[in-house]
CSV table of C-alpha atoms in Angstrom, one decimal:
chain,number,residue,atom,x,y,z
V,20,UNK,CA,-8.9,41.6,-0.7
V,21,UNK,CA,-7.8,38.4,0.7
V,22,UNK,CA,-4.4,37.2,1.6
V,23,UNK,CA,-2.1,35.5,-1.5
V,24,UNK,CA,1.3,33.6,-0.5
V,25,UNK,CA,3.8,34.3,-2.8
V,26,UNK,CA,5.5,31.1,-3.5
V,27,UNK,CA,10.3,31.3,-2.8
V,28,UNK,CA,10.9,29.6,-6.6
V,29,UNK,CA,14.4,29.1,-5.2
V,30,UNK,CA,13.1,27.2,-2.5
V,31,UNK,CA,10.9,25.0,-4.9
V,32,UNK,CA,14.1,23.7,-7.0
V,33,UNK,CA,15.2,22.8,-3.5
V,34,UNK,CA,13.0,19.5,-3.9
V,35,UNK,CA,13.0,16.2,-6.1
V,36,UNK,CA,9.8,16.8,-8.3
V,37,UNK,CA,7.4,15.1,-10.1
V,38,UNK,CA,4.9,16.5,-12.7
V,39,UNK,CA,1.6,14.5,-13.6
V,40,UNK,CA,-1.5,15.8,-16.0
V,41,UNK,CA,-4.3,14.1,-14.2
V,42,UNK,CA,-7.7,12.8,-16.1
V,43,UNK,CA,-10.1,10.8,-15.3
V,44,UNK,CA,-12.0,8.2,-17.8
V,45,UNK,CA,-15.8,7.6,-17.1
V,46,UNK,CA,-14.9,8.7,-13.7
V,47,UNK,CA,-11.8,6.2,-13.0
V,48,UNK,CA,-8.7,8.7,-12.5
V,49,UNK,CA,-5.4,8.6,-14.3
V,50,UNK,CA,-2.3,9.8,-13.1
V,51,UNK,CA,0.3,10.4,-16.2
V,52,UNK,CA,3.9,11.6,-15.3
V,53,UNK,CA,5.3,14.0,-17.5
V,54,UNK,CA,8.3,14.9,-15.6
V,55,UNK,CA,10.8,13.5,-12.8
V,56,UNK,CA,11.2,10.0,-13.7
V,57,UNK,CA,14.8,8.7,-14.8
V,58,UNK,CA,15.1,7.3,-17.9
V,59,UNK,CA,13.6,3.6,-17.4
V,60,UNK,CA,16.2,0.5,-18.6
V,61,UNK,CA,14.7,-2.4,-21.1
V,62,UNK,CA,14.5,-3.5,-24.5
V,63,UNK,CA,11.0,-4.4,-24.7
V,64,UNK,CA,8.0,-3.2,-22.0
V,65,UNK,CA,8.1,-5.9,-20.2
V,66,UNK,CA,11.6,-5.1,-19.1
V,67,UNK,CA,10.9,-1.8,-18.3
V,68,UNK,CA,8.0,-2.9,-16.1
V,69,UNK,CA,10.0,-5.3,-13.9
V,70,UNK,CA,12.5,-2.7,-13.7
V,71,UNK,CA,9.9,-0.1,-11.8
V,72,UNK,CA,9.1,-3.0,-9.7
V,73,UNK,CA,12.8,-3.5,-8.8
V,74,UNK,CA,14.5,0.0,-8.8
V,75,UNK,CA,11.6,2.6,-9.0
V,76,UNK,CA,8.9,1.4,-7.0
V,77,UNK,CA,9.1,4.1,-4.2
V,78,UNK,CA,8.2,6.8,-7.0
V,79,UNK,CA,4.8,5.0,-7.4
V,80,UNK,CA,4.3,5.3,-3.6
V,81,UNK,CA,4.7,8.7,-3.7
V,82,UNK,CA,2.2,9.4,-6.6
V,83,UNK,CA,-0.7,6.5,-6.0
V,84,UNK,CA,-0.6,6.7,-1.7
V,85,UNK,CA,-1.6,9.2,0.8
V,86,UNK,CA,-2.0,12.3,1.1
V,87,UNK,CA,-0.6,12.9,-3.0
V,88,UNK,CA,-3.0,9.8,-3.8
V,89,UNK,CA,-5.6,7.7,-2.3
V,90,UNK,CA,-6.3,3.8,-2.4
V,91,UNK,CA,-7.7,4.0,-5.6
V,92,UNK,CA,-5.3,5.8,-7.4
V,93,UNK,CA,-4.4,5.3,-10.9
V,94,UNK,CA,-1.3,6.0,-12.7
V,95,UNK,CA,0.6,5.9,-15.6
V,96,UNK,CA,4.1,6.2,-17.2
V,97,UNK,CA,4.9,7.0,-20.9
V,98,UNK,CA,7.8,5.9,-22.5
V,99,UNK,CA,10.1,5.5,-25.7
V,100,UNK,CA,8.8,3.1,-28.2
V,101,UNK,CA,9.8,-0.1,-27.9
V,102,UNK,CA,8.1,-2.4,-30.6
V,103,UNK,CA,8.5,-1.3,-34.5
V,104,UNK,CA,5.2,1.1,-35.4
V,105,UNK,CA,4.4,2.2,-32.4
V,106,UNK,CA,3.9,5.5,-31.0
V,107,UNK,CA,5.1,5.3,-27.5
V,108,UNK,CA,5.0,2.5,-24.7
V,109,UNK,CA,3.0,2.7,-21.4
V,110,UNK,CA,3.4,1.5,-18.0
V,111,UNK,CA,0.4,1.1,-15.3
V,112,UNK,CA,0.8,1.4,-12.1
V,113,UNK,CA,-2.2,1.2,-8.8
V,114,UNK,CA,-2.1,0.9,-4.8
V,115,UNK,CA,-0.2,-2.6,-5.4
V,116,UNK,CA,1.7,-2.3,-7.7
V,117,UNK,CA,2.1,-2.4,-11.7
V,118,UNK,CA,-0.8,-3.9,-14.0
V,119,UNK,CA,0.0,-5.6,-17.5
V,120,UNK,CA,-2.9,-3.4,-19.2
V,121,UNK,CA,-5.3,-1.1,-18.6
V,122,UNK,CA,-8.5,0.2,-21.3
V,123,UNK,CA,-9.4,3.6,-19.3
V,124,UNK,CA,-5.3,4.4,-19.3
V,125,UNK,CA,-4.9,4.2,-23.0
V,126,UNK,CA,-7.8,6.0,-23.1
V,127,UNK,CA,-7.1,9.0,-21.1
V,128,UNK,CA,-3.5,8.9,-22.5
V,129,UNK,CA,-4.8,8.9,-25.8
V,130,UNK,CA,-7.3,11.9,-25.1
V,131,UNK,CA,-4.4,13.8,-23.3
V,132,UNK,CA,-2.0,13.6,-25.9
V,133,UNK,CA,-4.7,14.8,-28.5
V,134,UNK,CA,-6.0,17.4,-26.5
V,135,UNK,CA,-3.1,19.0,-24.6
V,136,UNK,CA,0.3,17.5,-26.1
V,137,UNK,CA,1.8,16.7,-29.2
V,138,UNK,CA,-0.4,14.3,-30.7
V,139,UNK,CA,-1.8,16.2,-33.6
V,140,UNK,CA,-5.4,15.2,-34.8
V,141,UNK,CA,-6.6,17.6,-37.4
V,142,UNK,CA,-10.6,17.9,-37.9
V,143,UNK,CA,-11.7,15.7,-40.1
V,144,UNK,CA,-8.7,13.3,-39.6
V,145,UNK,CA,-8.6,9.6,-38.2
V,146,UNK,CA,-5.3,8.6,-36.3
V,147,UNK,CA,-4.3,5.4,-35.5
V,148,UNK,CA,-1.5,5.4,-32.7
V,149,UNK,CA,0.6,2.6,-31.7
V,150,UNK,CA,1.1,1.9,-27.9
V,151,UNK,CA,3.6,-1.0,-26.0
V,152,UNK,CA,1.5,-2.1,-23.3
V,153,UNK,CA,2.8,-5.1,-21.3
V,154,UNK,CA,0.0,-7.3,-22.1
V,155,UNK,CA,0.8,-6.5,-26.0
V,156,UNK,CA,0.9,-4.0,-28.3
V,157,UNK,CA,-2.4,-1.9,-28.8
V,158,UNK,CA,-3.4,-0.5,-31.5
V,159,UNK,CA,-5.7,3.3,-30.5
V,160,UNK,CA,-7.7,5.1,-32.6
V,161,UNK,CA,-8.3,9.3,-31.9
V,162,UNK,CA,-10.9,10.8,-34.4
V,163,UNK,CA,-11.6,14.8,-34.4
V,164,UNK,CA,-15.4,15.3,-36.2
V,165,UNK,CA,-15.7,18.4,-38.4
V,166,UNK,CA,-17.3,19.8,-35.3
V,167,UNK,CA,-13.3,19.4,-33.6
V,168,UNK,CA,-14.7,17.0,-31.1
V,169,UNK,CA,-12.5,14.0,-29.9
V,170,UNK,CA,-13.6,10.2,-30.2
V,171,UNK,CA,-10.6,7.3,-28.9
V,172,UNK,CA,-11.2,3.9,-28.8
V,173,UNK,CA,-8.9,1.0,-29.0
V,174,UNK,CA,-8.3,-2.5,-29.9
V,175,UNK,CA,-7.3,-4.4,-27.2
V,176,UNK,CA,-4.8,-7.6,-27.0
V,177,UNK,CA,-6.5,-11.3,-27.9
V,178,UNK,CA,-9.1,-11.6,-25.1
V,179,UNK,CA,-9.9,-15.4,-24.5
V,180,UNK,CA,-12.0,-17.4,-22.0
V,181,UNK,CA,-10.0,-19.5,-19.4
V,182,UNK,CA,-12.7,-21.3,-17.7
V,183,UNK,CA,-16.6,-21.2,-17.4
V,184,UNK,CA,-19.0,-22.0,-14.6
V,185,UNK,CA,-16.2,-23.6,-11.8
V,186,UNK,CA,-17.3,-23.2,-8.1
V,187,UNK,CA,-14.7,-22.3,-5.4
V,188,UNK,CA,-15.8,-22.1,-1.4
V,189,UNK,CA,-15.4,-18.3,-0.1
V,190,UNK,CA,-14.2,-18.2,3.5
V,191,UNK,CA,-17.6,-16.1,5.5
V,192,UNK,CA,-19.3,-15.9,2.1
V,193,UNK,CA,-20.1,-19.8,1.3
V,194,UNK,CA,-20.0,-21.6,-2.3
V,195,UNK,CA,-20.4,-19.8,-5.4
V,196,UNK,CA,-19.9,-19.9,-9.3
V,197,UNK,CA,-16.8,-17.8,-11.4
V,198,UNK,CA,-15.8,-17.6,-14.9
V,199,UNK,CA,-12.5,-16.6,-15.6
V,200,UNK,CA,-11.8,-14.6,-18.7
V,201,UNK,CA,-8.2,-12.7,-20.2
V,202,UNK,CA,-8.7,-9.0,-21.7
V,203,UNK,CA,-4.8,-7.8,-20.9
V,204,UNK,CA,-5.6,-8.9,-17.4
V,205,UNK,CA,-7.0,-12.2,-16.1
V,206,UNK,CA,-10.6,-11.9,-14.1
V,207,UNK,CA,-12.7,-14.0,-12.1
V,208,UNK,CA,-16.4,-12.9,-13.0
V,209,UNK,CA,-19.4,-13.3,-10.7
V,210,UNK,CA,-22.9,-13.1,-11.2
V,211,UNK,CA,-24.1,-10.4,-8.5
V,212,UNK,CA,-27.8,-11.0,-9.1
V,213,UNK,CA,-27.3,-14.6,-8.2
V,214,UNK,CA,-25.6,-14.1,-5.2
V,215,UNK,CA,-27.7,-10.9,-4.1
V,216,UNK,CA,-24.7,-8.5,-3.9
V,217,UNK,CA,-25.9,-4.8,-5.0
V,218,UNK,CA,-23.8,-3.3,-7.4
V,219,UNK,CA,-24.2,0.8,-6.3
V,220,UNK,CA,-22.0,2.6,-4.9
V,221,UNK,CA,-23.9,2.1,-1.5
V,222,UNK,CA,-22.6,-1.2,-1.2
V,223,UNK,CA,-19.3,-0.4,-2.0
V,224,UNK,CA,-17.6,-1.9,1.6
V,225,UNK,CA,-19.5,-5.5,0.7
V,226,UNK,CA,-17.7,-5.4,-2.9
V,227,UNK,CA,-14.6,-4.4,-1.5
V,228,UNK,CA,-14.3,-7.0,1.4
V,229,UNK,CA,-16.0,-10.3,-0.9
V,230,UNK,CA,-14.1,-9.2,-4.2
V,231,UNK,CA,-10.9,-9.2,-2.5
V,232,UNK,CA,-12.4,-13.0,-0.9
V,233,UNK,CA,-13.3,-14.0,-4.3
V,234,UNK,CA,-9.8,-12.9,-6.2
V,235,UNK,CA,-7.7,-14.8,-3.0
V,236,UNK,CA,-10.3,-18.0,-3.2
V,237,UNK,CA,-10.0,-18.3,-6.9
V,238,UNK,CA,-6.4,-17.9,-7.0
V,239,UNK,CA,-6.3,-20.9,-4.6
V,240,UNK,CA,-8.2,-22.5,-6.8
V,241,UNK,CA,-7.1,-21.7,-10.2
V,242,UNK,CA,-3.9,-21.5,-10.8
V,243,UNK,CA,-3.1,-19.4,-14.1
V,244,UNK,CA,-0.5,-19.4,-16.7
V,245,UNK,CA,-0.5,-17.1,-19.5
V,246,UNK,CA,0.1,-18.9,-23.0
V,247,UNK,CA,3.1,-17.0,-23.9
V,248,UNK,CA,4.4,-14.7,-21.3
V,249,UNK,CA,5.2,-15.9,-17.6
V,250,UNK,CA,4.6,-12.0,-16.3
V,251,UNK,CA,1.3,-11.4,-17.4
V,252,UNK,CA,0.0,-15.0,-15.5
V,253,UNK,CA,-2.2,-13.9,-12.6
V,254,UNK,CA,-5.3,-13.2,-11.4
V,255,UNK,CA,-6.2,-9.1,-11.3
V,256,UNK,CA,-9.4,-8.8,-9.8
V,257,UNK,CA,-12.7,-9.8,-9.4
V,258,UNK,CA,-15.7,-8.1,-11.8
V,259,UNK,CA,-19.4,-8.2,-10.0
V,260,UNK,CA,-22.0,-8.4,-13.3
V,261,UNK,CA,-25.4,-7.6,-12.7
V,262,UNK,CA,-28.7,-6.9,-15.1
V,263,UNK,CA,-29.5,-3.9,-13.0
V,264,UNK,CA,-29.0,-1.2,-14.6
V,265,UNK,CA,-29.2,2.9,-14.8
V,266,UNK,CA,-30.4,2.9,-18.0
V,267,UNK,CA,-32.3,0.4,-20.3
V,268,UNK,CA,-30.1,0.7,-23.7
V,269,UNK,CA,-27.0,-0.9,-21.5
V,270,UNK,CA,-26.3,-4.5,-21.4
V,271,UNK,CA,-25.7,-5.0,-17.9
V,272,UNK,CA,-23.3,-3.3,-14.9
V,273,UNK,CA,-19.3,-4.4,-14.2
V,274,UNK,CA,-17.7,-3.3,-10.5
V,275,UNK,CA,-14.4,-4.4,-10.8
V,276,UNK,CA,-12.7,-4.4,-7.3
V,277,UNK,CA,-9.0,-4.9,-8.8
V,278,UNK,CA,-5.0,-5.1,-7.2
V,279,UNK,CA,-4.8,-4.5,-3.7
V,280,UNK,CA,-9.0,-3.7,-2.7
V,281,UNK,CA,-9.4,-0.8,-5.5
V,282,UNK,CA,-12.8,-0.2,-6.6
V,283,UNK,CA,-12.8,0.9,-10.7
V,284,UNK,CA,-15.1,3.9,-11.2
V,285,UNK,CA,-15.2,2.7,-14.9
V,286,UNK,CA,-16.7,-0.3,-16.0
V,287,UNK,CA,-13.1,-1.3,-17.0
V,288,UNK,CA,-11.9,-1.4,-20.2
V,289,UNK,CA,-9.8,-5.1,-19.9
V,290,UNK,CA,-13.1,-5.7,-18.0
V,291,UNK,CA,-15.3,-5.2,-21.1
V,292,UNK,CA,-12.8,-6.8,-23.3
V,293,UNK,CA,-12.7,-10.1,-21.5
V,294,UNK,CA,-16.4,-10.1,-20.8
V,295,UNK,CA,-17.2,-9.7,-24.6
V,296,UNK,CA,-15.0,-12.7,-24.9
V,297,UNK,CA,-16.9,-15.0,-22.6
V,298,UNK,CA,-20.5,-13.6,-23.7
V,299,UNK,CA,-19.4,-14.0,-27.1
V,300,UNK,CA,-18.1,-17.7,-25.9
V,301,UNK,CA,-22.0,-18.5,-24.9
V,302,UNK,CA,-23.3,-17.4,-27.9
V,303,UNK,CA,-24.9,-14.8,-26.1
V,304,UNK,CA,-23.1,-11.7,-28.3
V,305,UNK,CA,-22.5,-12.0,-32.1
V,306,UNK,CA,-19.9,-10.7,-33.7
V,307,UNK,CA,-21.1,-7.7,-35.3
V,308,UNK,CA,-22.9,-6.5,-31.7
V,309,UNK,CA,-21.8,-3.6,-29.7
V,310,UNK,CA,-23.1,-3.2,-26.8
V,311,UNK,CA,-22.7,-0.3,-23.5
V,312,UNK,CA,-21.6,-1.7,-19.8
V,313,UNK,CA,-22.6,0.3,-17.3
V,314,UNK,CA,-20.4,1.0,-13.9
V,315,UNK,CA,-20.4,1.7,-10.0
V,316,UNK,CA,-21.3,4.6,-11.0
V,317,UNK,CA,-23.7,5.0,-13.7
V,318,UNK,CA,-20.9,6.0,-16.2
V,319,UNK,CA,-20.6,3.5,-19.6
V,320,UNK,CA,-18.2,2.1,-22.1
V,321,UNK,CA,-19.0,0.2,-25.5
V,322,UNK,CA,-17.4,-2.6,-26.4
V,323,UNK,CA,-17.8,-4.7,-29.8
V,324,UNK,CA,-15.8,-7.7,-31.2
V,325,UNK,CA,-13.3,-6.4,-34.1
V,326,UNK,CA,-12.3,-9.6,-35.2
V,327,UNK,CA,-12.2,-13.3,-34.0
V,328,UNK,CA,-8.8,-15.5,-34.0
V,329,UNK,CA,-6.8,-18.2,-32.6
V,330,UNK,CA,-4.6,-17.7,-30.1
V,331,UNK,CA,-2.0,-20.4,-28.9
V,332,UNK,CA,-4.9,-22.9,-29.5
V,333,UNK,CA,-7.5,-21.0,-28.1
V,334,UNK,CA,-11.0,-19.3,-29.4
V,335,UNK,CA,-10.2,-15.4,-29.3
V,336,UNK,CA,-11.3,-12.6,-30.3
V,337,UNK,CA,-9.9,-8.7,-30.2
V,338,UNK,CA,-12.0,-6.1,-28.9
V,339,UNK,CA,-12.7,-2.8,-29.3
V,340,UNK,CA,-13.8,-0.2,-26.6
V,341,UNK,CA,-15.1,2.8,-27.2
V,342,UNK,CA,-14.8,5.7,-24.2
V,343,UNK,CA,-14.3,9.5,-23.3
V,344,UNK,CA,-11.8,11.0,-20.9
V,345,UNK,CA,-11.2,14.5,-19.5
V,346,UNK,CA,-8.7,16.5,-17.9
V,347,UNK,CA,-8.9,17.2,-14.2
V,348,UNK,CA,-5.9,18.7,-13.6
V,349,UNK,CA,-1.9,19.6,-13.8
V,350,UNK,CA,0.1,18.7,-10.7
V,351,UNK,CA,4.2,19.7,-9.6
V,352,UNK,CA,4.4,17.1,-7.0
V,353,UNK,CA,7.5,18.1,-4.4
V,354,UNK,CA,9.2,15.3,-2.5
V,355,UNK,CA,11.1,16.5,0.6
V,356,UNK,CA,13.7,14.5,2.3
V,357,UNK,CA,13.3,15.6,5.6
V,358,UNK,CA,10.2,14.4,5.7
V,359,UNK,CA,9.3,11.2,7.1
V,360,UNK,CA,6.0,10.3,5.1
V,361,UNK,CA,7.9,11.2,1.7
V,362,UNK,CA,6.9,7.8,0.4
V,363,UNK,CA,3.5,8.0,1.3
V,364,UNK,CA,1.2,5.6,3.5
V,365,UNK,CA,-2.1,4.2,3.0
V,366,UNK,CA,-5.3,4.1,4.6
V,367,UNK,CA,-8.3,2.1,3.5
């Protein structure tokens, strides 16, 4: 029989804690809290965001960093409504900080709610949830088949195109072509195959290293400025495309290296939604088209256009993306004052 440690309870309640279900959604991980966070100020979600940055951002450190986390940790914090209709607001969070919107986090919250929380989907039953995201209210979708099986997908925020075919110098790299497209987050998008970048997972220090190149050259470059709200105005990250693909029903491959270096295990879901808007802008997706987008690692979402509008004078359209999630775990995080790495550290 092999040795069990019996854990002092008392001892436990000793520390600040934080609670987290943790999920991961075609492979990219999501941290939600459930527990330990105060009560977060603001009347609308953007309020609450800049207030994390400002008054809570050590809490984020302790859940995304080392040795709780890793530099490609995800995370993400539920809160009150704040918007009329809606179910519940959201808040992202990464190694650098706090993202306006994220496809694989409503997914996985979706999916987590449904499956483990209060979020009640009968079989048979089609529920649309409301969620304040920073980048805009989105409007989910969580459908239980007679079978009980879970299906989420979502409609994303109006996803435009900013600029096609502009060509920016890359310090050790040389000249090259972008596009820049907005999904809930603004990306610069780069043809792999022209450049000869591989796009496995066996090339993942080369991505890293030119898409954090890329993202700083573009920015240079490129200025951005949302059309209606001053936070939401800069550049995320860079997405690699390529036509080489795992399998031959998908449309092509995204690796998104995003915030501070962090490589998406998904193909990203404001990654799909801005690239359906700039294929879409080349005629080169209709409107009634759905098609799969592979990732790093071989794992897929669909995305399809749900409707095409204007949007402070430009072209857009709203997407929909269609993924699964699954649980990976329940965590009591403990923080201890005495110790010296409480807030975590990182190590790339």
């Amino acid at each position: 029989m092999s040795f069990k440690l019996s854990l002092n309870d008392e001892k436990i309640k000793e520390f600040q804690t934080l609670t987290t279900i943790d999920a991961h959604t075609e492979g990219e991980p999501l941290r939600i809290i459930l527990d330990g966070y105060p009560e977060v100020p603001g009347t609308n979600i953007l309020a609450k965001r800049r207030c994390l940055q400002s008054e809570l951002d050590h809490l984020r450190q302790v859940l995304m960093y080392e040795p709780r986390g890793h530099a490609d940790m995800y995370g993400a914090l539920l809160t009150e409504p704040t918007t009329e209709g809606s179910d519940f607001g959201i808040l992202f969070m990464h190694n650098e900080g706090y993202s306006s919107m994220c496809g694989h986090g409503i997914i996985a919250a979706v999916t987590m709610a449904a499956e483990y929380a209060n979020l009640e989907v009968l079989v048979g039953q089609r529920r649309t949830v409301g969620i304040d995201a920073p980048a805009g209210k989105i409007t989910a979708y969580a459908e239980r088949s007679e079978s009980g099986e879970l299906a989420v997908s979502f409609d994303n925020v109006e996803s435009f195109v900013e600029v096609c075919d502009r060509k920016v110098h890359v310090p050790g790299f040389g000249e090259l072509q972008y596009d820049i497209a907005y999904g809930g987050a603004y990306y610069a998008y780069v043809d792999a195959d022209a450049i000869d970048v591989d796009c496995s997972p066996n090339n993942s220090e080369q991505l890293i290293q030119l898409g954090r190149s890329i993202k700083h050259a573009v920015m240079a470059d490129y200025p951005l400025v949302h059309p209606t709200e001053e936070d939401l105005g800069f550049l995320y990250g860079t997405i690699f495309t390529s036509k080489k693909t795992d399998e031959e029903d998908s449309h092509s491959r995204h690796v998104c290296i995003f915030a501070d270096g962090e490589v998406d295990r998904s193909p990203t879901g404001t990654g799909v939604s801005a690239r359906i808007a700039l294929l879409h802008h080349r005629g080169e997706v209709s409107s009634q088209e759905r098609i799969k987008i592979e990732s790093i690692i071989g794992s897929s979402m669909q995305v399809e256009i749900a409707s095409q509008l204007d949007f402070e004078g430009k072209p857009a359209v709203i997407p929909r993306v269609f993924g699964t999630a699954f649980i990976t775990g329940v965590n009591q995080f403990l923080i201890d004052s005495n110790d010296p790495l409480k807030h975590g550290f990182l190590i790339r």
